[in-house]
Amino acid sequence: MTEIPDDHPRAESLRTRHRIEDGVELGITSKQGLIAQGRGEAYDYLLGEETIPSADAAERAAAARLLLADHPVLSVNGNVAALVPGEMVELAEAVDADLEVNLFNRTAERMEAIADHLRDHGAEDVKGLAADARIPGLDHERAKVDEDGIRSADVVVVPLEDGDRAEALAEMGKTEIVVDLNPMSRSAQTAAIPVIDNIVRAVPNMTKHARELRERGASREELEAIVAEFDREEALEAAEKAIRRGELD
Amino acid sequence: MTEIPDDHPRAESLRTRHRIEDGVELGITSKQGLIAQGRGEAYDYLLGEETIPSADAAERAAAARLLLADHPVLSVNGNVAALVPGEMVELAEAVDADLEVNLFNRTAERMEAIADHLRDHGAEDVKGLAADARIPGLDHERAKVDEDGIRSADVVVVPLEDGDRAEALAEMGKTEIVVDLNPMSRSAQTAAIPVIDNIVRAVPNMTKHARELRERGASREELEAIVAEFDREEALEAAEKAIRRGELD
């Protein structure tokens, strides 16, 4: 990885970009993944490259919802694996969730490369390779999931997810936590908890909130109240306002 | 190329994306190029995926400025070649400009692949391969230009250009016409005529304006008036407003 000086004004953004480019070398990031990264960069730039208060509230609500879940699963695609492999493993540990690899352009090679990458970052059990169940309403390859993973999950975290799959998962009755920088995207619009933030900030912040809630033994009632207080419409609107109004205000 | 039905709501955007992906197969689009394409998609989406009036005015001023030039050169990088190869050849013909390949990540293979791609789309003379001159103030590989091309040009069109090179060219005294979807980018901010529009719309529209001005024999005075009337600050502000305010209005 190229060294970037810490005092470079866009150091964080450039480091993120290099992680994605390295992902190509590792065989885990696709061409579509690179384009998606670019879209994310633009939205993040307009957002001010920071976690806005409504996003922090969404991340706290997501942490609470994950702690309340019977069977939470964190879905991992190529960009997620390239950008935050260790951070996803930590979040899975903090909320007792499974990690499942799910690709929009599924090939056996990429599935294996991503599972290996997660294991290199401390994952013990990586789901997604069994592919013994299907999401109704999606094309063959895109529908594949694990029976004891996403198929039987009650809460799924789907970062940087394609709109079709986000909608199909919602139709299955899953409670979806979406991480996406575009508040107008179908994935964000579909989510029970849309997290409009850069995944490199969102995932560690969800973990921080989960640990804090867990360590002080927050009750189910408290966790439920945190989830109930979160207003998804308000959060989506706040994010769009931040992107649209940004520097003009 | 994948077939996309004409009635698909995002047909144009998807077709553009496929041109870029095909560019990877042809060896002309880089990883950075794919990420840049994604950034452009996001800005274009926010802009409404249309040529706003201030962009049309910029494209008309650019056409007039090119017709007034002694030695105009159109700079072509990987994304430009992938997205609008034939359209760049047509613009070059309409304003009697040279085409010069210039890459941020220059390799002999990519230079050749891009020159071939332009020739496949009707280009007769493609500059950039001689590399017998330098742009002062840039790293070795990024500084390379042709002595009888960009080095001696008075007006250069630099679409989707890196900020460092845009600034270095401006410091050489070139009149720069930049095509870029981000009005806040250094390239756009540096340009004498910033065209804030998608290159797939901007280049054909510049050609249309150039042909129209030429066919009716517009005088130098008229062309100069068109250039003088164009207000770059106003155009940059209008584009940022369109991106920021867009759907909220």
PDB file of C-alpha atoms in Angstrom, chain A:
ATOM      1  CA  MET A   1       0.000   0.000   0.000  1.00  0.00           C
ATOM      2  CA  THR A   2       1.252   3.471  -0.888  1.00  0.00           C
ATOM      3  CA  GLU A   3       2.253   5.592   2.094  1.00  0.00           C
ATOM      4  CA  ILE A   4       0.190   8.742   2.512  1.00  0.00           C
ATOM      5  CA  PRO A   5       1.415  11.458   4.880  1.00  0.00           C
ATOM      6  CA  ASP A   6      -0.979  12.001   7.831  1.00  0.00           C
ATOM      7  CA  ASP A   7      -1.037  15.735   7.223  1.00  0.00           C
ATOM      8  CA  HIS A   8      -2.294  15.360   3.658  1.00  0.00           C
ATOM      9  CA  PRO A   9      -5.647  17.191   3.564  1.00  0.00           C
ATOM     10  CA  ARG A  10      -7.364  14.215   1.963  1.00  0.00           C
ATOM     11  CA  ALA A  11      -5.334  11.480   3.710  1.00  0.00           C
ATOM     12  CA  GLU A  12      -8.350   9.513   4.949  1.00  0.00           C
ATOM     13  CA  SER A  13     -10.101   9.582   1.589  1.00  0.00           C
ATOM     14  CA  LEU A  14      -6.918   8.554  -0.229  1.00  0.00           C
ATOM     15  CA  ARG A  15      -6.216   5.726   2.210  1.00  0.00           C
ATOM     16  CA  THR A  16      -9.735   4.427   1.662  1.00  0.00           C
ATOM     17  CA  ARG A  17      -9.234   4.583  -2.087  1.00  0.00           C
ATOM     18  CA  HIS A  18      -5.999   2.636  -1.804  1.00  0.00           C
ATOM     19  CA  ARG A  19      -7.744  -0.085   0.204  1.00  0.00           C
ATOM     20  CA  ILE A  20     -10.220  -0.492  -2.644  1.00  0.00           C
ATOM     21  CA  GLU A  21      -7.453  -0.563  -5.247  1.00  0.00           C
ATOM     22  CA  ASP A  22      -5.579  -3.161  -3.214  1.00  0.00           C
ATOM     23  CA  GLY A  23      -8.851  -5.108  -3.168  1.00  0.00           C
ATOM     24  CA  VAL A  24      -8.603  -5.401  -6.943  1.00  0.00           C
ATOM     25  CA  GLU A  25      -5.152  -6.974  -6.620  1.00  0.00           C
ATOM     26  CA  LEU A  26      -6.546  -9.418  -4.048  1.00  0.00           C
ATOM     27  CA  GLY A  27      -9.349 -10.368  -6.432  1.00  0.00           C
ATOM     28  CA  ILE A  28     -12.091  -9.147  -4.110  1.00  0.00           C
ATOM     29  CA  THR A  29     -13.092  -5.792  -5.629  1.00  0.00           C
ATOM     30  CA  SER A  30     -14.841  -5.763  -8.999  1.00  0.00           C
ATOM     31  CA  LYS A  31     -15.012  -3.108 -11.710  1.00  0.00           C
ATOM     32  CA  GLN A  32     -18.494  -2.232 -10.493  1.00  0.00           C
ATOM     33  CA  GLY A  33     -17.030  -2.001  -6.995  1.00  0.00           C
ATOM     34  CA  LEU A  34     -14.522   0.627  -8.127  1.00  0.00           C
ATOM     35  CA  ILE A  35     -17.269   2.689  -9.750  1.00  0.00           C
ATOM     36  CA  ALA A  36     -19.397   2.371  -6.616  1.00  0.00           C
ATOM     37  CA  GLN A  37     -16.435   3.569  -4.549  1.00  0.00           C
ATOM     38  CA  GLY A  38     -16.247   6.663  -6.734  1.00  0.00           C
ATOM     39  CA  ARG A  39     -19.934   7.405  -6.211  1.00  0.00           C
ATOM     40  CA  GLY A  40     -19.401   7.051  -2.479  1.00  0.00           C
ATOM     41  CA  GLU A  41     -16.426   9.432  -2.590  1.00  0.00           C
ATOM     42  CA  ALA A  42     -18.549  12.111  -4.246  1.00  0.00           C
ATOM     43  CA  TYR A  43     -21.414  11.813  -1.753  1.00  0.00           C
ATOM     44  CA  ASP A  44     -18.985  11.744   1.167  1.00  0.00           C
ATOM     45  CA  TYR A  45     -17.249  14.854  -0.144  1.00  0.00           C
ATOM     46  CA  LEU A  46     -20.570  16.690  -0.351  1.00  0.00           C
ATOM     47  CA  LEU A  47     -21.518  15.399   3.111  1.00  0.00           C
ATOM     48  CA  GLY A  48     -18.330  16.943   4.518  1.00  0.00           C
ATOM     49  CA  GLU A  49     -16.583  13.583   5.087  1.00  0.00           C
ATOM     50  CA  GLU A  50     -17.934  13.361   8.622  1.00  0.00           C
ATOM     51  CA  THR A  51     -20.483  11.407  10.615  1.00  0.00           C
ATOM     52  CA  ILE A  52     -23.395  13.824  10.876  1.00  0.00           C
ATOM     53  CA  PRO A  53     -25.515  13.688  14.076  1.00  0.00           C
ATOM     54  CA  SER A  54     -28.385  11.803  12.398  1.00  0.00           C
ATOM     55  CA  ALA A  55     -25.901   9.175  11.192  1.00  0.00           C
ATOM     56  CA  ASP A  56     -24.517   8.752  14.698  1.00  0.00           C
ATOM     57  CA  ALA A  57     -28.100   8.281  15.932  1.00  0.00           C
ATOM     58  CA  ALA A  58     -28.660   5.677  13.193  1.00  0.00           C
ATOM     59  CA  GLU A  59     -25.467   3.869  14.188  1.00  0.00           C
ATOM     60  CA  ARG A  60     -26.557   3.791  17.838  1.00  0.00           C
ATOM     61  CA  ALA A  61     -30.031   2.531  16.847  1.00  0.00           C
ATOM     62  CA  ALA A  62     -28.385  -0.095  14.621  1.00  0.00           C
ATOM     63  CA  ALA A  63     -26.212  -1.253  17.518  1.00  0.00           C
ATOM     64  CA  ALA A  64     -29.261  -1.501  19.801  1.00  0.00           C
ATOM     65  CA  ARG A  65     -31.275  -3.369  17.142  1.00  0.00           C
ATOM     66  CA  LEU A  66     -28.424  -5.826  16.601  1.00  0.00           C
ATOM     67  CA  LEU A  67     -28.155  -6.473  20.352  1.00  0.00           C
ATOM     68  CA  LEU A  68     -31.919  -7.174  20.452  1.00  0.00           C
ATOM     69  CA  ALA A  69     -31.783  -9.564  17.485  1.00  0.00           C
ATOM     70  CA  ASP A  70     -32.191 -13.330  17.778  1.00  0.00           C
ATOM     71  CA  HIS A  71     -29.995 -14.025  14.776  1.00  0.00           C
ATOM     72  CA  PRO A  72     -28.208 -11.042  13.307  1.00  0.00           C
ATOM     73  CA  VAL A  73     -26.111 -11.463  10.158  1.00  0.00           C
ATOM     74  CA  LEU A  74     -23.634  -8.994   8.657  1.00  0.00           C
ATOM     75  CA  SER A  75     -23.519  -9.256   4.873  1.00  0.00           C
ATOM     76  CA  VAL A  76     -20.103  -8.705   3.276  1.00  0.00           C
ATOM     77  CA  ASN A  77     -19.503  -7.885  -0.381  1.00  0.00           C
ATOM     78  CA  GLY A  78     -16.274  -7.093  -2.207  1.00  0.00           C
ATOM     79  CA  ASN A  79     -16.046  -3.427  -1.259  1.00  0.00           C
ATOM     80  CA  VAL A  80     -16.976  -4.101   2.366  1.00  0.00           C
ATOM     81  CA  ALA A  81     -14.265  -6.756   2.580  1.00  0.00           C
ATOM     82  CA  ALA A  82     -11.701  -4.467   0.967  1.00  0.00           C
ATOM     83  CA  LEU A  83     -12.546  -1.429   3.091  1.00  0.00           C
ATOM     84  CA  VAL A  84     -13.360  -2.738   6.564  1.00  0.00           C
ATOM     85  CA  PRO A  85     -12.467  -6.424   6.964  1.00  0.00           C
ATOM     86  CA  GLY A  86     -11.193  -6.219  10.536  1.00  0.00           C
ATOM     87  CA  GLU A  87     -13.866  -3.715  11.521  1.00  0.00           C
ATOM     88  CA  MET A  88     -16.636  -6.083  10.337  1.00  0.00           C
ATOM     89  CA  VAL A  89     -15.110  -8.924  12.361  1.00  0.00           C
ATOM     90  CA  GLU A  90     -15.093  -6.667  15.433  1.00  0.00           C
ATOM     91  CA  LEU A  91     -18.703  -5.617  14.929  1.00  0.00           C
ATOM     92  CA  ALA A  92     -19.738  -9.277  14.525  1.00  0.00           C
ATOM     93  CA  GLU A  93     -18.037 -10.069  17.833  1.00  0.00           C
ATOM     94  CA  ALA A  94     -19.541  -7.062  19.622  1.00  0.00           C
ATOM     95  CA  VAL A  95     -23.132  -8.048  18.716  1.00  0.00           C
ATOM     96  CA  ASP A  96     -22.765 -11.843  18.329  1.00  0.00           C
ATOM     97  CA  ALA A  97     -23.565 -11.780  14.645  1.00  0.00           C
ATOM     98  CA  ASP A  98     -22.635 -14.084  11.792  1.00  0.00           C
ATOM     99  CA  LEU A  99     -20.613 -12.824   8.834  1.00  0.00           C
ATOM    100  CA  GLU A 100     -21.883 -13.904   5.421  1.00  0.00           C
ATOM    101  CA  VAL A 101     -20.260 -13.195   2.072  1.00  0.00           C
ATOM    102  CA  ASN A 102     -22.768 -12.065  -0.553  1.00  0.00           C
ATOM    103  CA  LEU A 103     -21.768 -10.834  -3.965  1.00  0.00           C
ATOM    104  CA  PHE A 104     -23.682  -9.039  -6.676  1.00  0.00           C
ATOM    105  CA  ASN A 105     -21.369 -10.622  -9.241  1.00  0.00           C
ATOM    106  CA  ARG A 106     -20.805 -13.985  -7.637  1.00  0.00           C
ATOM    107  CA  THR A 107     -17.899 -16.178  -8.715  1.00  0.00           C
ATOM    108  CA  ALA A 108     -16.378 -19.024  -6.722  1.00  0.00           C
ATOM    109  CA  GLU A 109     -12.966 -17.308  -6.848  1.00  0.00           C
ATOM    110  CA  ARG A 110     -14.197 -14.019  -5.430  1.00  0.00           C
ATOM    111  CA  MET A 111     -16.252 -15.785  -2.740  1.00  0.00           C
ATOM    112  CA  GLU A 112     -13.149 -17.678  -1.597  1.00  0.00           C
ATOM    113  CA  ALA A 113     -10.871 -14.650  -1.812  1.00  0.00           C
ATOM    114  CA  ILE A 114     -13.239 -12.612   0.356  1.00  0.00           C
ATOM    115  CA  ALA A 115     -13.724 -15.394   2.903  1.00  0.00           C
ATOM    116  CA  ASP A 116      -9.934 -15.764   3.100  1.00  0.00           C
ATOM    117  CA  HIS A 117      -9.511 -12.025   3.544  1.00  0.00           C
ATOM    118  CA  LEU A 118     -12.013 -12.011   6.431  1.00  0.00           C
ATOM    119  CA  ARG A 119     -10.243 -14.971   8.036  1.00  0.00           C
ATOM    120  CA  ASP A 120      -6.925 -13.126   7.669  1.00  0.00           C
ATOM    121  CA  HIS A 121      -8.573 -10.375   9.713  1.00  0.00           C
ATOM    122  CA  GLY A 122      -9.685 -12.688  12.511  1.00  0.00           C
ATOM    123  CA  ALA A 123     -13.014 -14.115  11.333  1.00  0.00           C
ATOM    124  CA  GLU A 124     -13.557 -17.664  12.563  1.00  0.00           C
ATOM    125  CA  ASP A 125     -16.745 -18.680  10.836  1.00  0.00           C
ATOM    126  CA  VAL A 126     -17.547 -17.162   7.438  1.00  0.00           C
ATOM    127  CA  LYS A 127     -20.892 -18.035   5.879  1.00  0.00           C
ATOM    128  CA  GLY A 128     -22.073 -17.662   2.295  1.00  0.00           C
ATOM    129  CA  LEU A 129     -20.159 -20.515   0.706  1.00  0.00           C
ATOM    130  CA  ALA A 130     -22.800 -23.194   1.374  1.00  0.00           C
ATOM    131  CA  ALA A 131     -25.385 -21.256  -0.673  1.00  0.00           C
ATOM    132  CA  ASP A 132     -28.066 -23.803   0.282  1.00  0.00           C
ATOM    133  CA  ALA A 133     -30.973 -21.330   0.302  1.00  0.00           C
ATOM    134  CA  ARG A 134     -32.387 -18.607  -1.929  1.00  0.00           C
ATOM    135  CA  ILE A 135     -33.820 -15.103  -1.612  1.00  0.00           C
ATOM    136  CA  PRO A 136     -37.167 -15.191  -3.470  1.00  0.00           C
ATOM    137  CA  GLY A 137     -37.525 -12.797  -6.408  1.00  0.00           C
ATOM    138  CA  LEU A 138     -33.870 -12.516  -7.440  1.00  0.00           C
ATOM    139  CA  ASP A 139     -31.885 -14.030 -10.310  1.00  0.00           C
ATOM    140  CA  HIS A 140     -30.254 -17.355  -9.628  1.00  0.00           C
ATOM    141  CA  GLU A 141     -26.722 -16.231  -8.752  1.00  0.00           C
ATOM    142  CA  ARG A 142     -27.848 -13.137  -6.883  1.00  0.00           C
ATOM    143  CA  ALA A 143     -30.376 -15.087  -4.806  1.00  0.00           C
ATOM    144  CA  LYS A 144     -27.880 -17.451  -3.172  1.00  0.00           C
ATOM    145  CA  VAL A 145     -27.594 -17.327   0.633  1.00  0.00           C
ATOM    146  CA  ASP A 146     -26.896 -19.731   3.479  1.00  0.00           C
ATOM    147  CA  GLU A 147     -29.834 -21.466   5.177  1.00  0.00           C
ATOM    148  CA  ASP A 148     -28.284 -20.968   8.619  1.00  0.00           C
ATOM    149  CA  GLY A 149     -27.119 -17.468   7.677  1.00  0.00           C
ATOM    150  CA  ILE A 150     -29.095 -14.708   5.954  1.00  0.00           C
ATOM    151  CA  ARG A 151     -32.022 -17.076   5.163  1.00  0.00           C
ATOM    152  CA  SER A 152     -32.802 -17.556   8.869  1.00  0.00           C
ATOM    153  CA  ALA A 153     -31.633 -14.148  10.118  1.00  0.00           C
ATOM    154  CA  ASP A 154     -34.091 -11.711  11.680  1.00  0.00           C
ATOM    155  CA  VAL A 155     -31.795  -8.679  11.374  1.00  0.00           C
ATOM    156  CA  VAL A 156     -29.305  -8.151   8.539  1.00  0.00           C
ATOM    157  CA  VAL A 157     -26.699  -5.469   8.080  1.00  0.00           C
ATOM    158  CA  VAL A 158     -26.291  -4.891   4.343  1.00  0.00           C
ATOM    159  CA  PRO A 159     -23.621  -2.277   3.683  1.00  0.00           C
ATOM    160  CA  LEU A 160     -23.195  -0.897   0.172  1.00  0.00           C
ATOM    161  CA  GLU A 161     -25.980  -3.145  -1.051  1.00  0.00           C
ATOM    162  CA  ASP A 162     -27.630  -3.247  -4.451  1.00  0.00           C
ATOM    163  CA  GLY A 163     -31.216  -1.923  -4.488  1.00  0.00           C
ATOM    164  CA  ASP A 164     -32.810  -5.088  -5.873  1.00  0.00           C
ATOM    165  CA  ARG A 165     -31.378  -7.264  -3.140  1.00  0.00           C
ATOM    166  CA  ALA A 166     -32.168  -4.741  -0.430  1.00  0.00           C
ATOM    167  CA  GLU A 167     -35.787  -4.731  -1.578  1.00  0.00           C
ATOM    168  CA  ALA A 168     -35.958  -8.523  -1.844  1.00  0.00           C
ATOM    169  CA  LEU A 169     -34.578  -8.932   1.694  1.00  0.00           C
ATOM    170  CA  ALA A 170     -37.110  -6.439   3.028  1.00  0.00           C
ATOM    171  CA  GLU A 171     -39.899  -8.377   1.316  1.00  0.00           C
ATOM    172  CA  MET A 172     -38.717 -11.515   3.147  1.00  0.00           C
ATOM    173  CA  GLY A 173     -39.467  -9.652   6.366  1.00  0.00           C
ATOM    174  CA  LYS A 174     -35.854  -9.052   7.398  1.00  0.00           C
ATOM    175  CA  THR A 175     -35.121  -5.989   9.473  1.00  0.00           C
ATOM    176  CA  GLU A 176     -32.495  -4.251   7.353  1.00  0.00           C
ATOM    177  CA  ILE A 177     -29.707  -1.983   8.472  1.00  0.00           C
ATOM    178  CA  VAL A 178     -28.238  -0.411   5.333  1.00  0.00           C
ATOM    179  CA  VAL A 179     -24.974   1.544   5.211  1.00  0.00           C
ATOM    180  CA  ASP A 180     -24.940   3.782   2.138  1.00  0.00           C
ATOM    181  CA  LEU A 181     -23.727   7.304   1.389  1.00  0.00           C
ATOM    182  CA  ASN A 182     -26.606   8.103  -0.953  1.00  0.00           C
ATOM    183  CA  PRO A 183     -29.789   8.786   1.021  1.00  0.00           C
ATOM    184  CA  MET A 184     -31.798   8.740  -2.238  1.00  0.00           C
ATOM    185  CA  SER A 185     -30.691   5.177  -3.143  1.00  0.00           C
ATOM    186  CA  ARG A 186     -33.280   2.414  -3.139  1.00  0.00           C
ATOM    187  CA  SER A 187     -31.241   0.512  -0.536  1.00  0.00           C
ATOM    188  CA  ALA A 188     -31.295   3.453   1.856  1.00  0.00           C
ATOM    189  CA  GLN A 189     -34.972   4.097   1.154  1.00  0.00           C
ATOM    190  CA  THR A 190     -35.798   0.437   1.851  1.00  0.00           C
ATOM    191  CA  ALA A 191     -33.925   0.097   5.136  1.00  0.00           C
ATOM    192  CA  ALA A 192     -35.520  -0.026   8.578  1.00  0.00           C
ATOM    193  CA  ILE A 193     -32.372   1.749   9.755  1.00  0.00           C
ATOM    194  CA  PRO A 194     -30.568   3.623   6.984  1.00  0.00           C
ATOM    195  CA  VAL A 195     -27.048   4.629   8.022  1.00  0.00           C
ATOM    196  CA  ILE A 196     -25.960   7.456   5.714  1.00  0.00           C
ATOM    197  CA  ASP A 197     -22.260   7.498   6.436  1.00  0.00           C
ATOM    198  CA  ASN A 198     -18.969   6.258   5.056  1.00  0.00           C
ATOM    199  CA  ILE A 199     -18.574   2.590   5.965  1.00  0.00           C
ATOM    200  CA  VAL A 200     -15.063   3.264   7.280  1.00  0.00           C
ATOM    201  CA  ARG A 201     -16.615   5.524   9.931  1.00  0.00           C
ATOM    202  CA  ALA A 202     -19.968   3.759  10.348  1.00  0.00           C
ATOM    203  CA  VAL A 203     -18.836   0.254  11.227  1.00  0.00           C
ATOM    204  CA  PRO A 204     -16.363   1.209  14.003  1.00  0.00           C
ATOM    205  CA  ASN A 205     -18.967   3.604  15.405  1.00  0.00           C
ATOM    206  CA  MET A 206     -21.645   0.890  15.496  1.00  0.00           C
ATOM    207  CA  THR A 207     -19.157  -1.321  17.345  1.00  0.00           C
ATOM    208  CA  LYS A 208     -18.364   1.468  19.798  1.00  0.00           C
ATOM    209  CA  HIS A 209     -22.055   1.989  20.539  1.00  0.00           C
ATOM    210  CA  ALA A 210     -22.693  -1.752  20.887  1.00  0.00           C
ATOM    211  CA  ARG A 211     -19.824  -2.153  23.328  1.00  0.00           C
ATOM    212  CA  GLU A 212     -20.942   0.837  25.366  1.00  0.00           C
ATOM    213  CA  LEU A 213     -24.527  -0.441  25.595  1.00  0.00           C
ATOM    214  CA  ARG A 214     -23.371  -3.913  26.457  1.00  0.00           C
ATOM    215  CA  GLU A 215     -20.785  -2.903  29.040  1.00  0.00           C
ATOM    216  CA  ARG A 216     -23.228  -0.916  31.070  1.00  0.00           C
ATOM    217  CA  GLY A 217     -25.815  -3.686  30.783  1.00  0.00           C
ATOM    218  CA  ALA A 218     -28.501  -1.715  28.953  1.00  0.00           C
ATOM    219  CA  SER A 219     -31.892  -3.439  29.404  1.00  0.00           C
ATOM    220  CA  ARG A 220     -34.079  -4.686  26.533  1.00  0.00           C
ATOM    221  CA  GLU A 221     -36.457  -1.847  27.339  1.00  0.00           C
ATOM    222  CA  GLU A 222     -33.692   0.696  26.938  1.00  0.00           C
ATOM    223  CA  LEU A 223     -32.487  -0.874  23.707  1.00  0.00           C
ATOM    224  CA  GLU A 224     -36.045  -0.944  22.367  1.00  0.00           C
ATOM    225  CA  ALA A 225     -36.474   2.701  23.283  1.00  0.00           C
ATOM    226  CA  ILE A 226     -33.303   3.645  21.389  1.00  0.00           C
ATOM    227  CA  VAL A 227     -34.607   1.838  18.290  1.00  0.00           C
ATOM    228  CA  ALA A 228     -38.083   3.347  18.640  1.00  0.00           C
ATOM    229  CA  GLU A 229     -36.730   6.867  19.028  1.00  0.00           C
ATOM    230  CA  PHE A 230     -34.806   6.648  15.785  1.00  0.00           C
ATOM    231  CA  ASP A 231     -36.765   8.308  12.978  1.00  0.00           C
ATOM    232  CA  ARG A 232     -35.695   6.962   9.586  1.00  0.00           C
ATOM    233  CA  GLU A 233     -37.510   9.615   7.534  1.00  0.00           C
ATOM    234  CA  GLU A 234     -35.912  12.365   9.556  1.00  0.00           C
ATOM    235  CA  ALA A 235     -32.469  10.784   9.207  1.00  0.00           C
ATOM    236  CA  LEU A 236     -32.795  10.398   5.431  1.00  0.00           C
ATOM    237  CA  GLU A 237     -33.937  13.979   5.127  1.00  0.00           C
ATOM    238  CA  ALA A 238     -31.122  15.290   7.329  1.00  0.00           C
ATOM    239  CA  ALA A 239     -28.557  13.464   5.198  1.00  0.00           C
ATOM    240  CA  GLU A 240     -29.993  14.749   1.950  1.00  0.00           C
ATOM    241  CA  LYS A 241     -30.063  18.245   3.365  1.00  0.00           C
ATOM    242  CA  ALA A 242     -26.414  17.954   4.424  1.00  0.00           C
ATOM    243  CA  ILE A 243     -25.435  16.762   0.945  1.00  0.00           C
ATOM    244  CA  ARG A 244     -27.555  19.275  -0.920  1.00  0.00           C
ATOM    245  CA  ARG A 245     -27.138  22.345   1.246  1.00  0.00           C
ATOM    246  CA  GLY A 246     -23.593  21.737   2.510  1.00  0.00           C
ATOM    247  CA  GLU A 247     -21.248  24.576   1.688  1.00  0.00           C
ATOM    248  CA  LEU A 248     -23.957  26.914   0.472  1.00  0.00           C
ATOM    249  CA  ASP A 249     -25.297  27.554   3.970  1.00  0.00           C
TER     250      ASP A 249
END
